[in-house]
Amino acid sequence: ATQRIFFDVSRATLAKRAPALAAPQRIVDAVETCASAGSTFSQGMVVEGQLFEDLFKSAQARAMQHVFFAERATTKVGIEATPLPIQTAGVVGIGTMGGGIAMSFMNSGIPVTVVAPTEEELEAGRGRIRSAYAKSSAFRKLAGSELEEALSAKMALLSTATSYDAFANVDVVVEAVYESMELKRSIFAQLAKVTRKDALLCTNTSTLDVDAIAAAAVGRERQVVGMHFFSPANIMKLLENIRGAHSSPESISTAMELGKRLGKVPVLSGNAFGFIGNRMLEGYGREASFLVEEGATPSQCDEAIKGFGMAMGFFQMSDLAGNDIGFSVRKEMGREEGMSGRYPALLDVLPRAGFLGQKTGRGFYLYQDNSRVGLPHAQAEDLITQYRAERGVVPRKVSDEEIKERMLYSLINEGFKVLEDGIALRPGDIDVVWIYGYGFPRHKGGPMHFADEHGLGKILASLEKFAEAHPDQLHLEPSALLRECVESGRTLAEMFAGK
């Protein structure tokens, strides 16, 4: 009985840690077989071999193997230029993102200078960084003078200033202010004047035109690249590097090498709205908003997509990031009423009401006592009901299957368009971006690998059906590359073999 309980508890524990993975459960099966009465070690090894063979041929194994090689291919960008040495760094801004980027440099032993407008901002930022280190696993076991000595050594890598003149001798500067083209251009105009002529100038924009930002750095356009960190920047491993029209081979090579040095998985993207990840997120998020407008609830959409394996639902992710972020981006880019295609106006309702997500305690969900666990939010539900009524929408029953298909197929379809436009170099780069940056299940290989496994013909047929039913939702219009794959009978992996 004790043995039975042991294996039952082991299975239950693994089911919580890795609910969708087959291999951990098969390990328990193998050990249990060997430990059972009458079994020998040799018999157990035979069973283990059979289990291994079955797993090796499984879709999960193919997905995990794909991700393994895709991660290692991201740095193969066809550029032979020697990266410039990075010994010192600068960061503009010391908020959540700026502080996290500074910590990324500090974690790699690179001294970093942070510039912000006021000493008060800098002092608060230094306090947040010090507190974050004190709570981290590397420092948690230390106490007293040992803790203070370790913290002091780490914080010695950080210096702060209120003038860009402090960047006079740094090798790289990363701008990390909020998404305002006007502000970023103003900063780059100043950086071009005060930094060394060979210093790499990076913008952490998540959506804006890198070339438009670079144009403000007169005479220094070749040193400008995008370097899109994901929040929290000191923890998230993904780094989207964006090549501008004038970015030199040395600048791109340096950004990719720096990403590896910072412990990131760097992926090179072309310059387009949202780059790889956020461009695909837009259609995915629009479809989520339209599904809610038609009758689904935010929690239903989130649970359906989590049931597929996503780490978070779209509305949970929006609450976490701040519902005002997407709202500001849509305003900045002119993506408001009147844009081509159907506009996801529902996503603007909550930020206009001040429901910004976790940081205000109210968003699509309700967050009480600083909890990160979202509860049903009656006021948000009332706003959604009012929104439907104002537009004469009679809510209908939406199935979980429709939610998964419309959201995931929109995501995949945009991934095909990203490849068509040359924004991503290969399908595996898209898979790495979505696994490391957006919580796509690793055991399904990323959205593009999943598309191949799931069946491109099936996805195309569904998109055609959805596009006919919703002709104003342009992201549902099947991509030319998807059609080409289906018509030729080739998978996406076969189309891009060797690239």
Coordinates of C-alpha atoms in Angstrom, one line a residue:
A1 CA 0.0 0.0 0.0
T2 CA 2.9 2.4 0.8
Q3 CA 4.5 1.7 -2.5
R4 CA 1.1 2.4 -4.3
I5 CA 0.8 5.7 -2.5
F6 CA 4.3 6.7 -3.4
F7 CA 3.7 6.2 -7.1
D8 CA 0.3 7.9 -7.0
V9 CA 1.8 10.9 -5.2
S10 CA 4.7 11.0 -7.8
R11 CA 2.2 11.0 -10.7
A12 CA 0.1 13.7 -9.1
T13 CA 3.1 15.9 -8.4
L14 CA 4.4 15.6 -11.9
A15 CA 1.0 16.2 -13.3
K16 CA 1.0 19.6 -11.5
R17 CA 4.5 20.5 -12.6
A18 CA 4.2 19.4 -16.2
P19 CA 0.5 18.6 -16.9
A20 CA 0.8 18.0 -20.6
L21 CA 4.1 16.2 -20.8
A22 CA 4.1 12.5 -21.4
A23 CA 7.7 11.6 -20.5
P24 CA 7.6 12.3 -16.8
Q25 CA 4.7 10.0 -16.3
R26 CA 6.4 7.3 -18.4
I27 CA 9.4 7.5 -16.1
V28 CA 7.2 6.7 -13.1
D29 CA 5.7 3.8 -15.1
A30 CA 9.2 2.4 -15.7
V31 CA 10.2 2.6 -12.1
E32 CA 6.9 1.2 -10.9
T33 CA 7.2 -1.8 -13.2
C34 CA 10.7 -2.6 -12.0
A35 CA 9.7 -2.2 -8.3
S36 CA 6.6 -4.3 -8.6
A37 CA 6.5 -7.8 -7.0
G38 CA 8.0 -10.5 -9.2
S39 CA 9.7 -8.1 -11.6
T40 CA 13.4 -8.1 -12.2
F41 CA 15.7 -5.2 -13.1
S42 CA 16.1 -6.8 -16.6
Q43 CA 12.3 -6.9 -17.1
G44 CA 12.1 -3.3 -16.0
M45 CA 14.8 -2.3 -18.5
V46 CA 12.8 -3.9 -21.3
V47 CA 9.7 -2.0 -20.3
E48 CA 11.7 1.2 -20.1
G49 CA 13.1 0.6 -23.6
Q50 CA 9.6 0.1 -25.0
L51 CA 8.4 3.3 -23.3
F52 CA 11.3 5.2 -24.6
E53 CA 10.8 4.0 -28.2
D54 CA 7.1 5.1 -28.1
L55 CA 8.0 8.5 -26.8
F56 CA 10.8 8.9 -29.3
K57 CA 8.3 8.5 -32.1
S58 CA 5.7 10.9 -30.5
A59 CA 4.6 14.4 -31.6
Q60 CA 6.0 15.8 -28.3
A61 CA 9.5 14.4 -29.1
R62 CA 9.4 15.9 -32.6
A63 CA 8.4 19.3 -31.1
M64 CA 11.0 19.3 -28.4
Q65 CA 13.7 18.3 -30.9
H66 CA 12.6 21.0 -33.2
V67 CA 12.8 23.6 -30.5
F68 CA 16.3 22.4 -29.5
F69 CA 17.7 23.0 -32.9
A70 CA 15.6 26.1 -33.6
E71 CA 17.1 27.8 -30.5
R72 CA 20.6 27.1 -31.8
A73 CA 19.8 28.4 -35.3
T74 CA 18.6 31.9 -34.3
T75 CA 22.1 33.3 -34.3
K76 CA 22.8 32.2 -37.9
V77 CA 21.8 35.4 -39.6
G78 CA 24.1 35.4 -42.6
I79 CA 26.4 38.2 -41.4
E80 CA 30.1 37.6 -41.1
A81 CA 31.0 40.9 -39.5
T82 CA 33.0 40.8 -36.3
P83 CA 31.0 42.0 -33.3
L84 CA 32.4 45.0 -31.4
P85 CA 33.6 44.4 -27.8
I86 CA 31.1 45.6 -25.2
Q87 CA 32.7 46.5 -21.8
T88 CA 30.4 49.2 -20.6
A89 CA 26.7 50.0 -21.1
G90 CA 24.2 52.7 -20.7
V91 CA 20.4 52.6 -20.2
V92 CA 17.9 55.5 -20.6
G93 CA 15.2 55.1 -18.0
I94 CA 15.0 53.3 -14.7
G95 CA 11.4 52.2 -14.6
T96 CA 10.3 48.5 -14.7
M97 CA 11.9 47.9 -18.1
G98 CA 14.9 50.2 -17.7
G99 CA 15.7 48.7 -14.3
G100 CA 15.4 45.2 -15.6
I101 CA 17.7 45.9 -18.6
A102 CA 20.2 47.4 -16.2
M103 CA 20.1 44.3 -14.1
S104 CA 20.7 42.2 -17.2
F105 CA 24.0 44.0 -17.8
M106 CA 24.8 43.7 -14.1
N107 CA 24.1 40.0 -14.1
S108 CA 26.6 39.6 -16.8
G109 CA 29.3 41.6 -15.0
I110 CA 29.0 44.6 -17.4
P111 CA 29.1 48.0 -15.6
V112 CA 26.1 50.1 -16.5
T113 CA 25.2 53.7 -16.2
V114 CA 21.5 54.6 -16.1
V115 CA 20.2 58.1 -16.9
A116 CA 16.8 59.4 -15.8
P117 CA 15.5 63.0 -15.5
T118 CA 15.6 63.4 -11.7
E119 CA 17.6 62.1 -8.7
E120 CA 14.3 61.1 -7.1
E121 CA 13.6 58.7 -10.0
L122 CA 17.1 57.3 -9.8
E123 CA 17.0 56.8 -6.1
A124 CA 13.7 55.0 -6.3
G125 CA 15.1 52.9 -9.2
R126 CA 18.2 52.0 -7.3
G127 CA 16.1 50.9 -4.4
R128 CA 14.0 48.6 -6.6
I129 CA 17.1 47.0 -8.1
R130 CA 18.7 46.4 -4.7
S131 CA 15.5 45.0 -3.4
A132 CA 15.1 42.7 -6.4
Y133 CA 18.6 41.3 -5.8
A134 CA 18.0 40.9 -2.1
K135 CA 15.0 38.7 -2.8
S136 CA 16.6 36.7 -5.6
S137 CA 17.6 33.1 -5.1
A138 CA 21.3 34.0 -5.4
F139 CA 21.1 36.3 -2.3
R140 CA 18.3 34.7 -0.3
K141 CA 20.5 32.4 1.7
L142 CA 22.8 35.2 2.8
A143 CA 22.4 37.3 5.9
G144 CA 24.0 40.1 7.9
S145 CA 27.3 41.4 6.7
E146 CA 27.7 38.7 4.1
L147 CA 24.4 39.8 2.4
E148 CA 25.4 43.5 2.6
E149 CA 28.8 42.8 1.1
A150 CA 27.4 40.8 -1.7
L151 CA 24.7 43.4 -2.5
S152 CA 27.3 46.2 -2.4
A153 CA 29.5 44.3 -4.8
K154 CA 26.6 43.9 -7.2
M155 CA 25.4 47.5 -6.9
A156 CA 28.9 48.7 -7.6
L157 CA 28.3 47.8 -11.2
L158 CA 25.5 50.4 -11.3
S159 CA 26.0 54.2 -11.6
T160 CA 23.4 56.8 -12.3
A161 CA 23.2 60.3 -13.7
T162 CA 20.7 62.9 -14.9
S163 CA 22.6 64.0 -18.0
Y164 CA 23.3 62.1 -21.2
D165 CA 26.9 63.3 -21.0
A166 CA 27.4 60.3 -18.7
F167 CA 27.2 58.1 -21.8
A168 CA 30.3 59.7 -23.3
N169 CA 32.5 56.6 -23.1
V170 CA 30.0 53.7 -23.0
D171 CA 30.1 51.0 -25.7
V172 CA 26.3 50.6 -26.0
V173 CA 23.2 52.5 -24.9
V174 CA 19.7 51.0 -24.6
E175 CA 16.8 53.4 -24.6
A176 CA 13.9 52.1 -22.4
V177 CA 11.3 54.8 -22.2
Y178 CA 7.6 54.4 -22.9
E179 CA 6.2 54.0 -26.5
S180 CA 6.3 57.6 -27.8
M181 CA 7.9 58.2 -31.2
E182 CA 8.4 61.9 -30.4
L183 CA 10.2 61.1 -27.1
K184 CA 12.4 58.4 -28.5
R185 CA 13.4 60.5 -31.5
S186 CA 14.3 63.3 -29.1
I187 CA 16.5 61.0 -27.0
F188 CA 18.3 59.5 -30.1
A189 CA 19.0 63.0 -31.4
Q190 CA 20.9 63.7 -28.1
L191 CA 22.5 60.3 -27.9
A192 CA 24.0 60.8 -31.4
K193 CA 25.8 64.0 -30.1
V194 CA 27.2 62.7 -26.8
T195 CA 28.2 59.1 -27.4
R196 CA 31.3 57.8 -29.2
K197 CA 31.0 57.4 -32.9
D198 CA 31.3 53.6 -32.7
A199 CA 28.9 53.2 -29.8
L200 CA 25.9 50.9 -30.5
L201 CA 22.6 52.8 -30.0
C202 CA 19.6 50.6 -29.3
T203 CA 15.9 51.2 -28.8
N204 CA 13.8 48.9 -26.7
T205 CA 10.6 49.8 -28.6
S206 CA 8.1 46.9 -28.9
T207 CA 6.2 48.2 -31.9
L208 CA 7.5 51.5 -33.3
D209 CA 9.4 52.1 -36.5
V210 CA 13.1 51.6 -35.8
D211 CA 14.1 53.5 -39.0
A212 CA 12.1 56.5 -38.0
I213 CA 13.8 56.5 -34.6
A214 CA 17.2 56.0 -36.2
A215 CA 16.6 59.0 -38.5
A216 CA 16.8 61.3 -35.5
A217 CA 20.3 60.1 -34.8
V218 CA 21.8 62.2 -37.6
G219 CA 25.0 60.7 -38.9
R220 CA 24.7 57.6 -36.6
E221 CA 22.0 55.7 -38.4
R222 CA 24.3 52.7 -39.0
Q223 CA 24.9 52.2 -35.3
V224 CA 21.1 52.1 -34.5
V225 CA 19.3 48.8 -34.0
G226 CA 16.2 47.7 -32.1
M227 CA 16.8 45.6 -29.0
H228 CA 13.4 44.5 -27.7
F229 CA 13.6 43.0 -24.2
F230 CA 10.7 41.3 -22.7
S231 CA 9.4 42.1 -19.2
P232 CA 10.8 41.4 -16.6
A233 CA 13.9 42.0 -18.6
N234 CA 16.3 40.6 -16.1
I235 CA 14.4 37.2 -16.1
M236 CA 12.8 36.7 -19.6
K237 CA 15.3 35.0 -21.9
L238 CA 13.9 36.3 -25.2
L239 CA 15.6 39.2 -27.0
E240 CA 14.2 40.4 -30.3
N241 CA 16.9 42.3 -32.2
I242 CA 15.6 44.5 -35.1
R243 CA 17.7 45.3 -38.1
G244 CA 17.0 48.8 -39.5
A245 CA 17.4 49.8 -43.1
H246 CA 20.7 51.4 -42.3
S247 CA 22.0 49.1 -39.5
S248 CA 25.5 48.1 -40.3
P249 CA 26.6 44.4 -40.3
E250 CA 28.8 45.2 -37.3
S251 CA 25.9 46.7 -35.4
I252 CA 23.7 43.7 -36.1
S253 CA 26.4 41.2 -35.2
T254 CA 27.2 43.1 -32.0
A255 CA 23.6 43.1 -30.9
M256 CA 23.3 39.3 -31.5
E257 CA 26.5 38.6 -29.7
L258 CA 25.5 40.9 -26.8
G259 CA 22.2 39.0 -26.5
K260 CA 24.1 35.8 -25.9
R261 CA 26.4 37.4 -23.4
L262 CA 23.4 38.6 -21.5
G263 CA 22.1 35.1 -21.3
K264 CA 19.3 35.7 -23.7
V265 CA 18.0 33.8 -26.7
P266 CA 18.5 36.5 -29.4
V267 CA 16.3 36.4 -32.5
L268 CA 16.8 38.8 -35.5
S269 CA 13.7 40.5 -36.9
G270 CA 13.1 42.9 -39.7
N271 CA 11.6 46.3 -39.1
A272 CA 7.8 46.2 -39.2
F273 CA 5.0 47.1 -36.8
G274 CA 5.3 44.8 -33.8
F275 CA 8.4 43.0 -35.4
I276 CA 7.8 39.2 -35.0
G277 CA 6.1 38.6 -31.7
N278 CA 3.8 41.7 -31.2
R279 CA 2.8 41.7 -34.9
M280 CA 1.4 38.2 -34.4
L281 CA 0.0 39.1 -31.1
E282 CA -2.2 41.9 -32.6
G283 CA -4.3 39.5 -34.7
Y284 CA -4.5 37.0 -31.8
G285 CA -5.7 39.7 -29.5
R286 CA -8.1 41.2 -32.0
E287 CA -9.7 37.8 -32.4
A288 CA -10.0 37.4 -28.6
S289 CA -11.8 40.8 -28.4
F290 CA -14.2 39.9 -31.3
L291 CA -15.0 36.6 -29.6
V292 CA -16.0 38.4 -26.4
E293 CA -17.9 41.0 -28.4
E294 CA -19.9 38.1 -30.0
G295 CA -20.8 36.4 -26.7
A296 CA -17.8 34.7 -25.1
T297 CA -16.4 36.0 -21.8
P298 CA -12.7 36.9 -21.2
S299 CA -12.3 34.1 -18.7
Q300 CA -13.8 31.6 -21.2
C301 CA -11.3 32.7 -23.9
D302 CA -8.4 32.5 -21.4
E303 CA -9.4 29.1 -20.1
A304 CA -9.9 27.7 -23.6
I305 CA -6.5 28.9 -24.8
K306 CA -4.8 27.7 -21.6
G307 CA -6.4 24.3 -22.1
F308 CA -4.5 24.2 -25.4
G309 CA -1.3 24.8 -23.4
M310 CA -0.6 28.5 -23.4
A311 CA 0.9 29.7 -20.2
M312 CA -1.6 32.6 -19.9
G313 CA -4.8 33.7 -21.6
F314 CA -4.8 36.8 -23.7
F315 CA -6.9 38.9 -21.2
Q316 CA -4.8 37.7 -18.2
M317 CA -1.7 38.8 -20.2
S318 CA -3.2 42.1 -21.0
D319 CA -4.1 42.7 -17.3
L320 CA -0.5 41.8 -16.3
A321 CA 1.2 44.1 -18.9
G322 CA -1.4 46.9 -18.3
N323 CA -4.4 47.4 -20.5
D324 CA -3.2 51.0 -21.1
I325 CA -0.1 49.7 -23.0
G326 CA -2.0 48.3 -26.0
F327 CA -4.4 51.2 -25.9
S328 CA -1.4 53.7 -26.1
V329 CA 0.2 51.7 -28.9
R330 CA -3.0 51.7 -30.9
K331 CA -3.3 55.5 -30.4
E332 CA 0.3 56.1 -31.2
M333 CA 0.1 54.1 -34.5
G334 CA -3.2 55.6 -35.5
R335 CA -4.9 52.2 -35.1
E336 CA -8.2 53.7 -34.1
E337 CA -11.7 53.8 -35.6
G338 CA -11.4 54.2 -39.4
M339 CA -8.4 51.9 -39.9
S340 CA -8.7 49.2 -42.6
G341 CA -10.4 46.2 -41.2
R342 CA -12.4 45.7 -38.1
Y343 CA -11.1 47.6 -35.1
P344 CA -11.0 45.9 -31.7
A345 CA -12.8 48.7 -29.9
L346 CA -13.7 46.5 -27.0
L347 CA -10.1 46.5 -25.9
D348 CA -10.3 50.3 -25.4
V349 CA -13.3 50.2 -23.1
L350 CA -11.6 49.1 -20.0
P351 CA -8.5 51.5 -20.1
R352 CA -10.9 54.4 -20.8
A353 CA -12.7 53.4 -17.6
G354 CA -9.4 53.3 -15.7
F355 CA -9.4 49.5 -15.4
L356 CA -5.7 49.0 -16.3
G357 CA -5.2 45.6 -14.9
Q358 CA -3.1 44.3 -12.0
K359 CA -1.5 47.7 -11.3
T360 CA -4.9 49.3 -10.5
G361 CA -6.4 46.1 -9.0
R362 CA -9.1 46.1 -11.7
G363 CA -9.0 45.0 -15.3
F364 CA -10.7 42.2 -17.1
Y365 CA -10.3 40.6 -13.7
L366 CA -10.5 41.9 -10.2
Y367 CA -7.3 41.7 -8.0
Q368 CA -7.7 42.0 -4.3
D369 CA -5.1 42.7 -1.6
N370 CA -2.3 43.0 -4.2
S371 CA -3.0 39.4 -5.3
R372 CA -2.0 38.4 -8.9
V373 CA -4.8 35.9 -9.0
G374 CA -7.7 37.4 -11.0
L375 CA -11.3 37.0 -9.8
P376 CA -14.5 37.7 -11.7
H377 CA -15.0 41.5 -12.1
A378 CA -18.6 42.5 -12.3
Q379 CA -17.9 46.1 -13.4
A380 CA -15.8 44.9 -16.3
E381 CA -18.6 42.4 -17.3
D382 CA -21.1 45.3 -17.1
L383 CA -19.0 47.4 -19.4
I384 CA -18.8 44.6 -21.9
T385 CA -22.6 44.1 -21.8
Q386 CA -23.1 47.8 -22.3
Y387 CA -20.6 47.8 -25.2
R388 CA -22.6 45.1 -26.9
A389 CA -25.9 46.8 -26.3
E390 CA -24.7 50.1 -27.8
R391 CA -23.7 48.3 -31.0
G392 CA -26.9 46.2 -31.1
V393 CA -24.9 42.9 -30.7
V394 CA -27.0 40.0 -29.4
P395 CA -24.6 37.7 -27.6
R396 CA -24.4 34.1 -28.8
K397 CA -23.0 30.9 -27.4
V398 CA -19.3 30.5 -28.4
S399 CA -17.7 27.1 -28.1
D400 CA -14.2 26.6 -26.7
E401 CA -13.3 24.9 -29.9
E402 CA -14.2 28.0 -31.9
I403 CA -12.2 30.2 -29.5
K404 CA -9.1 28.0 -29.9
E405 CA -9.4 27.8 -33.7
R406 CA -10.0 31.5 -34.3
M407 CA -7.3 32.7 -32.0
L408 CA -4.6 30.1 -32.8
Y409 CA -5.2 30.1 -36.6
S410 CA -5.1 33.9 -36.6
L411 CA -1.8 33.7 -34.9
I412 CA -0.4 31.1 -37.3
N413 CA -1.7 32.9 -40.3
E414 CA 0.1 36.1 -39.3
G415 CA 3.2 34.0 -38.8
F416 CA 3.0 32.9 -42.4
K417 CA 2.7 36.6 -43.4
V418 CA 5.7 37.5 -41.3
L419 CA 7.7 34.9 -43.3
E420 CA 6.2 36.2 -46.6
D421 CA 7.4 39.7 -45.8
G422 CA 10.9 38.6 -44.7
I423 CA 10.5 39.9 -41.2
A424 CA 11.5 36.5 -39.8
L425 CA 14.4 34.6 -41.4
R426 CA 12.9 31.1 -40.7
P427 CA 9.8 29.4 -39.1
G428 CA 11.9 28.3 -36.2
D429 CA 12.7 31.9 -35.2
I430 CA 9.0 32.5 -34.9
D431 CA 8.6 29.4 -32.7
V432 CA 11.4 30.5 -30.4
V433 CA 9.9 34.0 -30.1
W434 CA 6.5 32.7 -29.1
I435 CA 7.8 30.0 -26.7
Y436 CA 10.2 32.3 -24.8
G437 CA 8.2 35.5 -25.1
Y438 CA 4.5 34.6 -25.0
G439 CA 4.2 31.2 -23.3
F440 CA 3.4 29.0 -26.3
P441 CA 3.7 25.4 -25.1
R442 CA 7.2 24.1 -25.8
H443 CA 6.0 20.6 -26.1
K444 CA 4.0 21.7 -29.2
G445 CA 7.1 23.2 -30.8
G446 CA 5.8 26.8 -31.3
P447 CA 3.0 28.0 -33.6
M448 CA 4.7 27.3 -36.9
H449 CA 5.8 23.8 -36.0
F450 CA 2.4 23.1 -34.5
A451 CA 0.8 24.2 -37.8
D452 CA 2.8 21.6 -39.8
E453 CA 1.9 18.9 -37.3
H454 CA -1.8 19.9 -37.1
G455 CA -2.2 20.0 -40.9
L456 CA -1.9 23.1 -43.1
G457 CA -4.8 22.0 -45.2
K458 CA -7.1 21.9 -42.1
I459 CA -5.9 25.4 -41.0
L460 CA -6.4 26.9 -44.5
A461 CA -9.9 25.4 -44.8
S462 CA -10.9 26.9 -41.4
L463 CA -9.4 30.3 -42.1
E464 CA -11.3 30.4 -45.4
K465 CA -14.5 29.6 -43.5
F466 CA -13.9 32.2 -40.8
A467 CA -12.8 34.9 -43.4
E468 CA -16.1 34.3 -45.3
A469 CA -18.1 34.7 -42.1
H470 CA -16.1 37.8 -41.0
P471 CA -14.9 39.6 -44.2
D472 CA -13.9 42.7 -42.2
Q473 CA -11.4 40.8 -40.1
L474 CA -8.4 41.0 -42.4
H475 CA -6.1 38.9 -40.3
L476 CA -8.3 35.9 -41.1
E477 CA -7.6 36.2 -44.8
P478 CA -5.3 33.2 -45.5
S479 CA -1.7 34.1 -46.4
A480 CA -0.3 33.5 -49.9
L481 CA 2.5 31.4 -48.4
L482 CA 0.0 29.1 -46.5
R483 CA -1.9 28.6 -49.8
E484 CA 1.4 27.9 -51.6
C485 CA 2.3 25.2 -49.0
V486 CA -1.1 23.5 -49.3
E487 CA -1.2 23.6 -53.1
S488 CA 2.3 22.2 -53.4
G489 CA 1.8 19.5 -50.7
R490 CA 4.8 20.7 -48.7
T491 CA 5.1 21.6 -45.1
L492 CA 6.5 24.9 -43.9
A493 CA 9.6 23.1 -42.7
E494 CA 10.1 21.6 -46.1
M495 CA 9.6 25.1 -47.8
F496 CA 12.4 26.5 -45.5
A497 CA 14.7 23.5 -45.3
G498 CA 18.3 24.6 -45.0
K499 CA 17.5 28.2 -44.3

